[in-house]
PDB file of C-alpha atoms and ligand atoms in Angstrom:
ATOM      1  CA  UNK W 941    -131.152-106.180  47.004  1.00  0.00           C
ATOM      2  CA  UNK W 942    -132.739-109.411  45.794  1.00  0.00           C
ATOM      3  CA  UNK W 943    -130.805-111.015  42.913  1.00  0.00           C
ATOM      4  CA  UNK W 944    -133.727-110.795  40.489  1.00  0.00           C
ATOM      5  CA  UNK W 945    -134.005-107.094  41.280  1.00  0.00           C
ATOM      6  CA  UNK W 946    -130.324-106.555  40.418  1.00  0.00           C
ATOM      7  CA  UNK W 947    -130.651-108.613  37.273  1.00  0.00           C
ATOM      8  CA  UNK W 948    -133.657-106.579  36.083  1.00  0.00           C
ATOM      9  CA  UNK W 949    -132.197-103.274  37.218  1.00  0.00           C
ATOM     10  CA  UNK W 950    -128.943-103.615  35.255  1.00  0.00           C
ATOM     11  CA  UNK W 951    -129.177-101.994  31.898  1.00  0.00           C
ATOM     12  CA  UNK W 952    -126.555-100.782  29.482  1.00  0.00           C
ATOM     13  CA  UNK W 953    -125.310 -97.229  30.013  1.00  0.00           C
ATOM     14  CA  UNK W 954    -123.589 -95.465  27.124  1.00  0.00           C
ATOM     15  CA  UNK W 955    -123.408 -91.979  28.604  1.00  0.00           C
ATOM     16  CA  UNK W 956    -121.469 -91.492  31.834  1.00  0.00           C
ATOM     17  CA  UNK W 957    -121.029 -88.722  34.362  1.00  0.00           C
ATOM     18  CA  UNK W 958    -117.413 -87.762  35.120  1.00  0.00           C
ATOM     19  CA  UNK W 959    -117.912 -88.477  38.829  1.00  0.00           C
ATOM     20  CA  UNK W 960    -115.202 -90.990  39.741  1.00  0.00           C
ATOM     21  CA  UNK W 961    -116.156 -94.426  41.026  1.00  0.00           C
ATOM     22  CA  UNK W 962    -115.356 -94.596  44.727  1.00  0.00           C
ATOM     23  CA  UNK W 963    -112.374 -96.836  45.575  1.00  0.00           C
ATOM     24  CA  UNK W 964    -114.568 -98.799  47.994  1.00  0.00           C
ATOM     25  CA  UNK W 965    -117.043 -99.594  45.224  1.00  0.00           C
ATOM     26  CA  UNK W 966    -114.264-100.534  42.810  1.00  0.00           C
ATOM     27  CA  UNK W 967    -112.884-102.952  45.370  1.00  0.00           C
ATOM     28  CA  UNK W 968    -116.325-104.544  45.849  1.00  0.00           C
ATOM     29  CA  UNK W 969    -116.667-104.997  42.100  1.00  0.00           C
ATOM     30  CA  UNK W 970    -113.247-106.658  41.878  1.00  0.00           C
ATOM     31  CA  UNK W 971    -114.091-108.823  44.866  1.00  0.00           C
ATOM     32  CA  UNK W 972    -117.322-109.995  43.201  1.00  0.00           C
ATOM     33  CA  UNK W 973    -115.239-111.035  40.186  1.00  0.00           C
ATOM     34  CA  UNK W 974    -112.742-112.763  42.446  1.00  0.00           C
ATOM     35  CA  UNK W 975    -115.422-115.096  43.814  1.00  0.00           C
ATOM     36  CA  UNK W 976    -116.572-116.211  40.378  1.00  0.00           C
ATOM     37  CA  UNK W 977    -116.332-119.882  39.519  1.00  0.00           C
ATOM     38  CA  UNK W 978    -113.638-120.820  36.978  1.00  0.00           C
ATOM     39  CA  UNK W 979    -112.731-124.179  35.464  1.00  0.00           C
ATOM     40  CA  UNK W 980    -110.723-126.254  37.990  1.00  0.00           C
ATOM     41  CA  UNK W 981    -110.605-123.016  40.012  1.00  0.00           C
ATOM     42  CA  UNK W 982    -107.564-121.948  38.014  1.00  0.00           C
ATOM     43  CA  UNK W 983    -108.654-118.281  38.051  1.00  0.00           C
ATOM     44  CA  UNK W 984    -106.988-117.336  34.762  1.00  0.00           C
ATOM     45  CA  UNK W 985    -108.703-113.939  34.607  1.00  0.00           C
ATOM     46  CA  UNK W 986    -106.399-110.921  34.411  1.00  0.00           C
ATOM     47  CA  UNK W 987    -107.968-107.517  34.819  1.00  0.00           C
ATOM     48  CA  UNK W 988    -106.372-104.230  33.941  1.00  0.00           C
ATOM     49  CA  UNK W 989    -108.002-101.319  35.782  1.00  0.00           C
ATOM     50  CA  UNK W 990    -107.921 -98.195  33.632  1.00  0.00           C
ATOM     51  CA  UNK W 991    -108.864 -94.959  35.416  1.00  0.00           C
ATOM     52  CA  UNK W 992    -106.325 -92.276  34.557  1.00  0.00           C
ATOM     53  CA  UNK W 993    -106.834 -89.760  31.746  1.00  0.00           C
ATOM     54  CA  UNK W 994    -103.800 -91.250  29.920  1.00  0.00           C
ATOM     55  CA  UNK W 995    -105.199 -94.792  30.088  1.00  0.00           C
ATOM     56  CA  UNK W 996    -108.723 -93.700  29.118  1.00  0.00           C
ATOM     57  CA  UNK W 997    -107.299 -91.801  26.132  1.00  0.00           C
ATOM     58  CA  UNK W 998    -105.833 -95.112  24.976  1.00  0.00           C
ATOM     59  CA  UNK W 999    -109.275 -96.750  25.246  1.00  0.00           C
ATOM     60  CA  UNK W1000    -110.730 -93.942  23.126  1.00  0.00           C
ATOM     61  CA  UNK W1001    -107.975 -94.578  20.581  1.00  0.00           C
ATOM     62  CA  UNK W1002    -108.460 -98.343  20.237  1.00  0.00           C
ATOM     63  CA  UNK W1003    -112.256 -97.984  20.161  1.00  0.00           C
ATOM     64  CA  UNK W1004    -112.148 -95.701  17.146  1.00  0.00           C
ATOM     65  CA  UNK W1005    -113.373 -96.959  13.761  1.00  0.00           C
ATOM     66  CA  UNK W1006    -114.545 -95.547  10.436  1.00  0.00           C
ATOM     67  CA  UNK W1007    -118.124 -94.357  10.089  1.00  0.00           C
ATOM     68  CA  UNK W1008    -120.702 -97.150  10.043  1.00  0.00           C
ATOM     69  CA  UNK W1009    -124.379 -96.202   9.871  1.00  0.00           C
ATOM     70  CA  UNK W1010    -125.388 -99.643  11.167  1.00  0.00           C
ATOM     71  CA  UNK W1011    -123.846 -98.956  14.574  1.00  0.00           C
ATOM     72  CA  UNK W1012    -125.074 -95.376  14.756  1.00  0.00           C
ATOM     73  CA  UNK W1013    -128.603 -96.675  14.122  1.00  0.00           C
ATOM     74  CA  UNK W1014    -128.189 -99.207  16.925  1.00  0.00           C
ATOM     75  CA  UNK W1015    -126.720 -96.750  19.448  1.00  0.00           C
ATOM     76  CA  UNK W1016    -126.363 -93.088  18.515  1.00  0.00           C
ATOM     77  CA  UNK W1017    -123.857 -92.562  21.348  1.00  0.00           C
ATOM     78  CA  UNK W1018    -121.157 -94.251  19.254  1.00  0.00           C
ATOM     79  CA  UNK W1019    -121.194 -91.551  16.585  1.00  0.00           C
ATOM     80  CA  UNK W1020    -117.926 -89.605  16.737  1.00  0.00           C
ATOM     81  CA  UNK W1021    -118.861 -86.290  15.153  1.00  0.00           C
ATOM     82  CA  UNK W1022    -115.363 -84.878  15.685  1.00  0.00           C
ATOM     83  CA  UNK W1023    -113.611 -87.569  13.668  1.00  0.00           C
ATOM     84  CA  UNK W1024    -116.531 -88.507  11.427  1.00  0.00           C
ATOM     85  CA  UNK W1025    -116.380 -92.139  12.529  1.00  0.00           C
ATOM     86  CA  UNK W1026    -117.717 -94.308  15.294  1.00  0.00           C
ATOM     87  CA  UNK W1027    -116.165 -94.671  18.712  1.00  0.00           C
ATOM     88  CA  UNK W1028    -117.172 -97.209  21.312  1.00  0.00           C
ATOM     89  CA  UNK W1029    -115.664 -95.407  24.271  1.00  0.00           C
ATOM     90  CA  UNK W1030    -118.517 -93.633  26.008  1.00  0.00           C
ATOM     91  CA  UNK W1031    -116.620 -91.449  28.459  1.00  0.00           C
ATOM     92  CA  UNK W1032    -116.705 -93.776  31.474  1.00  0.00           C
ATOM     93  CA  UNK W1033    -114.290 -92.813  34.267  1.00  0.00           C
ATOM     94  CA  UNK W1034    -113.413 -96.474  34.912  1.00  0.00           C
ATOM     95  CA  UNK W1035    -112.680 -99.251  32.438  1.00  0.00           C
ATOM     96  CA  UNK W1036    -112.088-102.841  33.473  1.00  0.00           C
ATOM     97  CA  UNK W1037    -110.131-104.500  30.691  1.00  0.00           C
ATOM     98  CA  UNK W1038    -110.785-108.214  31.116  1.00  0.00           C
ATOM     99  CA  UNK W1039    -108.335-110.809  29.772  1.00  0.00           C
ATOM    100  CA  UNK W1040    -107.379-114.366  30.521  1.00  0.00           C
ATOM    101  CA  UNK W1041    -103.930-115.861  30.798  1.00  0.00           C
ATOM    102  CA  UNK W1042    -103.733-118.492  28.064  1.00  0.00           C
ATOM    103  CA  UNK W1043    -101.024-120.322  30.040  1.00  0.00           C
ATOM    104  CA  UNK W1044    -103.238-120.624  33.119  1.00  0.00           C
ATOM    105  CA  UNK W1045    -106.482-122.108  31.761  1.00  0.00           C
ATOM    106  CA  UNK W1046    -108.057-125.496  31.823  1.00  0.00           C
ATOM    107  CA  UNK W1047    -108.201-127.257  28.447  1.00  0.00           C
ATOM    108  CA  UNK W1048    -111.094-129.540  27.551  1.00  0.00           C
ATOM    109  CA  UNK W1049    -109.500-132.988  27.040  1.00  0.00           C
ATOM    110  CA  UNK W1050    -111.774-133.887  24.119  1.00  0.00           C
ATOM    111  CA  UNK W1051    -112.241-130.658  22.218  1.00  0.00           C
ATOM    112  CA  UNK W1052    -108.885-129.125  23.184  1.00  0.00           C
ATOM    113  CA  UNK W1053    -110.723-125.854  23.806  1.00  0.00           C
ATOM    114  CA  UNK W1054    -109.471-123.506  26.485  1.00  0.00           C
ATOM    115  CA  UNK W1055    -111.811-122.389  29.252  1.00  0.00           C
ATOM    116  CA  UNK W1056    -110.282-118.883  29.222  1.00  0.00           C
ATOM    117  CA  UNK W1057    -113.042-116.990  27.433  1.00  0.00           C
ATOM    118  CA  UNK W1058    -115.731-118.672  29.532  1.00  0.00           C
ATOM    119  CA  UNK W1059    -113.877-118.022  32.798  1.00  0.00           C
ATOM    120  CA  UNK W1060    -113.210-114.371  31.994  1.00  0.00           C
ATOM    121  CA  UNK W1061    -116.800-113.898  30.838  1.00  0.00           C
ATOM    122  CA  UNK W1062    -118.171-115.254  34.108  1.00  0.00           C
ATOM    123  CA  UNK W1063    -115.872-112.929  36.046  1.00  0.00           C
ATOM    124  CA  UNK W1064    -116.971-109.934  33.970  1.00  0.00           C
ATOM    125  CA  UNK W1065    -120.631-110.833  34.489  1.00  0.00           C
ATOM    126  CA  UNK W1066    -120.208-111.004  38.264  1.00  0.00           C
ATOM    127  CA  UNK W1067    -118.499-107.617  38.228  1.00  0.00           C
ATOM    128  CA  UNK W1068    -121.215-106.095  36.062  1.00  0.00           C
ATOM    129  CA  UNK W1069    -123.978-107.261  38.381  1.00  0.00           C
ATOM    130  CA  UNK W1070    -122.095-106.066  41.458  1.00  0.00           C
ATOM    131  CA  UNK W1071    -121.758-102.653  39.797  1.00  0.00           C
ATOM    132  CA  UNK W1072    -125.541-102.599  39.294  1.00  0.00           C
ATOM    133  CA  UNK W1073    -126.094-103.497  42.933  1.00  0.00           C
ATOM    134  CA  UNK W1074    -123.938-100.477  43.875  1.00  0.00           C
ATOM    135  CA  UNK W1075    -126.098 -98.161  41.730  1.00  0.00           C
ATOM    136  CA  UNK W1076    -123.399 -97.848  39.094  1.00  0.00           C
ATOM    137  CA  UNK W1077    -124.038 -98.050  35.391  1.00  0.00           C
ATOM    138  CA  UNK W1078    -121.999-100.222  33.068  1.00  0.00           C
ATOM    139  CA  UNK W1079    -121.694-101.471  29.528  1.00  0.00           C
ATOM    140  CA  UNK W1080    -120.020-104.571  28.159  1.00  0.00           C
ATOM    141  CA  UNK W1081    -117.751-103.804  25.213  1.00  0.00           C
ATOM    142  CA  UNK W1082    -116.559-106.354  22.691  1.00  0.00           C
ATOM    143  CA  UNK W1083    -115.998-104.061  19.741  1.00  0.00           C
ATOM    144  CA  UNK W1084    -112.501-102.665  20.078  1.00  0.00           C
ATOM    145  CA  UNK W1085    -109.296-103.156  18.137  1.00  0.00           C
ATOM    146  CA  UNK W1086    -107.689-105.983  20.077  1.00  0.00           C
ATOM    147  CA  UNK W1087    -104.282-105.705  18.392  1.00  0.00           C
ATOM    148  CA  UNK W1088    -104.119-101.979  19.016  1.00  0.00           C
ATOM    149  CA  UNK W1089    -105.254-102.466  22.619  1.00  0.00           C
ATOM    150  CA  UNK W1090    -102.636-105.160  23.174  1.00  0.00           C
ATOM    151  CA  UNK W1091     -99.925-102.859  21.882  1.00  0.00           C
ATOM    152  CA  UNK W1092    -101.078 -99.685  23.642  1.00  0.00           C
ATOM    153  CA  UNK W1093    -101.620-101.402  26.984  1.00  0.00           C
ATOM    154  CA  UNK W1094     -98.404-103.409  26.652  1.00  0.00           C
ATOM    155  CA  UNK W1095    -100.133-106.704  27.403  1.00  0.00           C
ATOM    156  CA  UNK W1096     -97.972-109.791  27.840  1.00  0.00           C
ATOM    157  CA  UNK W1097     -98.294-112.220  24.888  1.00  0.00           C
ATOM    158  CA  UNK W1098    -100.194-114.817  26.950  1.00  0.00           C
ATOM    159  CA  UNK W1099    -102.895-112.322  28.066  1.00  0.00           C
ATOM    160  CA  UNK W1100    -105.863-112.658  25.729  1.00  0.00           C
ATOM    161  CA  UNK W1101    -108.371-109.792  25.772  1.00  0.00           C
ATOM    162  CA  UNK W1102    -112.015-110.844  26.180  1.00  0.00           C
ATOM    163  CA  UNK W1103    -114.040-107.713  26.845  1.00  0.00           C
ATOM    164  CA  UNK W1104    -114.111-104.380  28.584  1.00  0.00           C
ATOM    165  CA  UNK W1105    -116.572-103.199  31.197  1.00  0.00           C
ATOM    166  CA  UNK W1106    -117.119 -99.478  31.412  1.00  0.00           C
ATOM    167  CA  UNK W1107    -118.292 -98.503  34.873  1.00  0.00           C
ATOM    168  CA  UNK W1108    -119.547 -95.209  36.254  1.00  0.00           C
ATOM    169  CA  UNK W1109    -122.564 -93.158  37.208  1.00  0.00           C
ATOM    170  CA  UNK W1110    -124.978 -92.562  34.352  1.00  0.00           C
ATOM    171  CA  UNK W1111    -124.882 -88.992  33.015  1.00  0.00           C
ATOM    172  CA  UNK W1112    -127.782 -86.756  34.085  1.00  0.00           C
ATOM    173  CA  UNK W1113    -129.137 -86.857  30.536  1.00  0.00           C
ATOM    174  CA  UNK W1114    -128.651 -90.613  30.110  1.00  0.00           C
ATOM    175  CA  UNK W1115    -131.622 -92.270  28.446  1.00  0.00           C
ATOM    176  CA  UNK W1116    -131.782 -96.087  28.279  1.00  0.00           C
ATOM    177  CA  UNK W1117    -131.728 -97.468  24.750  1.00  0.00           C
ATOM    178  CA  UNK W1118    -135.075 -99.237  24.642  1.00  0.00           C
ATOM    179  CA  UNK W1119    -134.969-100.173  20.972  1.00  0.00           C
ATOM    180  CA  UNK W1120    -131.697-102.120  21.276  1.00  0.00           C
ATOM    181  CA  UNK W1121    -131.950-103.302  24.892  1.00  0.00           C
ATOM    182  CA  UNK W1122    -134.535-103.543  27.604  1.00  0.00           C
ATOM    183  CA  UNK W1123    -136.705-106.243  26.064  1.00  0.00           C
ATOM    184  CA  UNK W1124    -136.205-110.001  26.081  1.00  0.00           C
ATOM    185  CA  UNK W1125    -137.529-112.949  24.108  1.00  0.00           C
ATOM    186  CA  UNK W1126    -140.126-115.035  25.934  1.00  0.00           C
ATOM    187  CA  UNK W1127    -138.737-118.168  27.626  1.00  0.00           C
ATOM    188  CA  UNK W1128    -140.718-120.247  25.134  1.00  0.00           C
ATOM    189  CA  UNK W1129    -138.237-119.172  22.429  1.00  0.00           C
ATOM    190  CA  UNK W1130    -135.075-120.016  24.331  1.00  0.00           C
ATOM    191  CA  UNK W1131    -135.811-122.798  26.865  1.00  0.00           C
ATOM    192  CA  UNK W1132    -137.030-126.366  26.440  1.00  0.00           C
ATOM    193  CA  UNK W1133    -137.974-129.119  28.887  1.00  0.00           C
ATOM    194  CA  UNK W1134    -136.137-132.381  28.167  1.00  0.00           C
ATOM    195  CA  UNK W1135    -136.836-132.431  24.451  1.00  0.00           C
ATOM    196  CA  UNK W1136    -136.655-129.649  21.922  1.00  0.00           C
ATOM    197  CA  UNK W1137    -140.301-130.202  21.048  1.00  0.00           C
ATOM    198  CA  UNK W1138    -141.380-129.486  24.625  1.00  0.00           C
ATOM    199  CA  UNK W1139    -141.392-125.718  24.983  1.00  0.00           C
ATOM    200  CA  UNK W1140    -141.892-123.880  28.219  1.00  0.00           C
TER     201      UNK W1140
HETATM  202  C1  LIG D  13    -120.947-109.989  24.555  1.00  0.00           C
HETATM  203  C2  LIG D  13    -121.464-108.562  24.497  1.00  0.00           C
HETATM  204  C3  LIG D  13    -120.845-107.653  23.673  1.00  0.00           C
HETATM  205  C4  LIG D  13    -121.280-106.316  23.642  1.00  0.00           C
HETATM  206  N1  LIG D  13    -120.550-105.408  22.913  1.00  0.00           N
HETATM  207  C5  LIG D  13    -120.947-104.118  22.899  1.00  0.00           C
HETATM  208  C6  LIG D  13    -120.163-103.143  22.221  1.00  0.00           C
HETATM  209  O1  LIG D  13    -119.097-103.431  21.679  1.00  0.00           O
HETATM  210  N2  LIG D  13    -120.607-101.861  22.191  1.00  0.00           N
HETATM  211  C7  LIG D  13    -121.765-101.489  22.832  1.00  0.00           C
HETATM  212  O2  LIG D  13    -122.117-100.318  22.783  1.00  0.00           O
HETATM  213  N3  LIG D  13    -122.515-102.389  23.517  1.00  0.00           N
HETATM  214  C8  LIG D  13    -122.139-103.686  23.569  1.00  0.00           C
HETATM  215  N4  LIG D  13    -122.865-104.604  24.294  1.00  0.00           N
HETATM  216  C9  LIG D  13    -124.096-104.195  25.000  1.00  0.00           C
HETATM  217  C10 LIG D  13    -125.345-104.829  24.360  1.00  0.00           C
HETATM  218  O3  LIG D  13    -125.678-104.154  23.168  1.00  0.00           O
HETATM  219  C11 LIG D  13    -126.532-104.756  25.361  1.00  0.00           C
HETATM  220  O4  LIG D  13    -126.191-105.495  26.495  1.00  0.00           O
HETATM  221  C12 LIG D  13    -127.799-105.314  24.752  1.00  0.00           C
HETATM  222  O5  LIG D  13    -128.258-104.461  23.728  1.00  0.00           O
HETATM  223  C13 LIG D  13    -128.930-105.467  25.790  1.00  0.00           C
HETATM  224  O6  LIG D  13    -129.200-104.232  26.407  1.00  0.00           O
HETATM  225  P1  LIG D  13    -129.231-104.110  28.006  1.00  0.00           P
HETATM  226  O7  LIG D  13    -127.839-104.446  28.469  1.00  0.00           O
HETATM  227  O8  LIG D  13    -129.585-102.664  28.273  1.00  0.00           O
HETATM  228  O9  LIG D  13    -130.259-105.057  28.510  1.00  0.00           O
HETATM  229  C14 LIG D  13    -122.420-105.927  24.381  1.00  0.00           C
HETATM  230  C15 LIG D  13    -123.042-106.857  25.233  1.00  0.00           C
HETATM  231  C16 LIG D  13    -122.555-108.144  25.304  1.00  0.00           C
HETATM  232  C17 LIG D  13    -123.197-109.121  26.274  1.00  0.00           C
END
């Protein structure tokens, strides 16, 4: 598949079938992340693969929050009718919990900023696009309780959570969220040639 095709084909899935992701496909996704560029090639990404019912129950637990109409309006799938709150676990059979090792990152000599979040984000992006190329659905998750996740997953102190990727086959009744996603600003709003006054 041509890269542009993959890029356009990928769209957020928030309703998953329970069909497991084949081991071969999981390995390809991890391999795509492995070949990502990282600062000074330090490869500080650390990825926890969660695919047992016990591990996924933990994800459900640390993705649970009180009711918030704002999020339900954005994506109705997050409404947790059972608990009367919102929950950002959407039933995916596979969760890639992406962290970086704070002791293994490059630090910008001037700003002192660590490259960890950037490195882990690039890795997650590669994995997400590989999943799309394998006809799998995915969603990037930032909204989870990081402290609870750290505790429940027994993460070492130096592992800093960045995001989760849920991966799986879209449910039969999955409908893309076209009000939240699916559209993009024109390049003229986000790109400039040489000077800010010179729009595309
Ligand atoms: C950094 C980042 C954080 C996100 N966090 C969440 C999240 O916590 N929960 C969720 O349901 N979707 C989350 N998303 C998915 C976005 O809402 C989605 O990518 C966006 O609406 C565009 O839709 P599309 O992916 O279908 O093009 C996140 C996406 C990104 C890139």
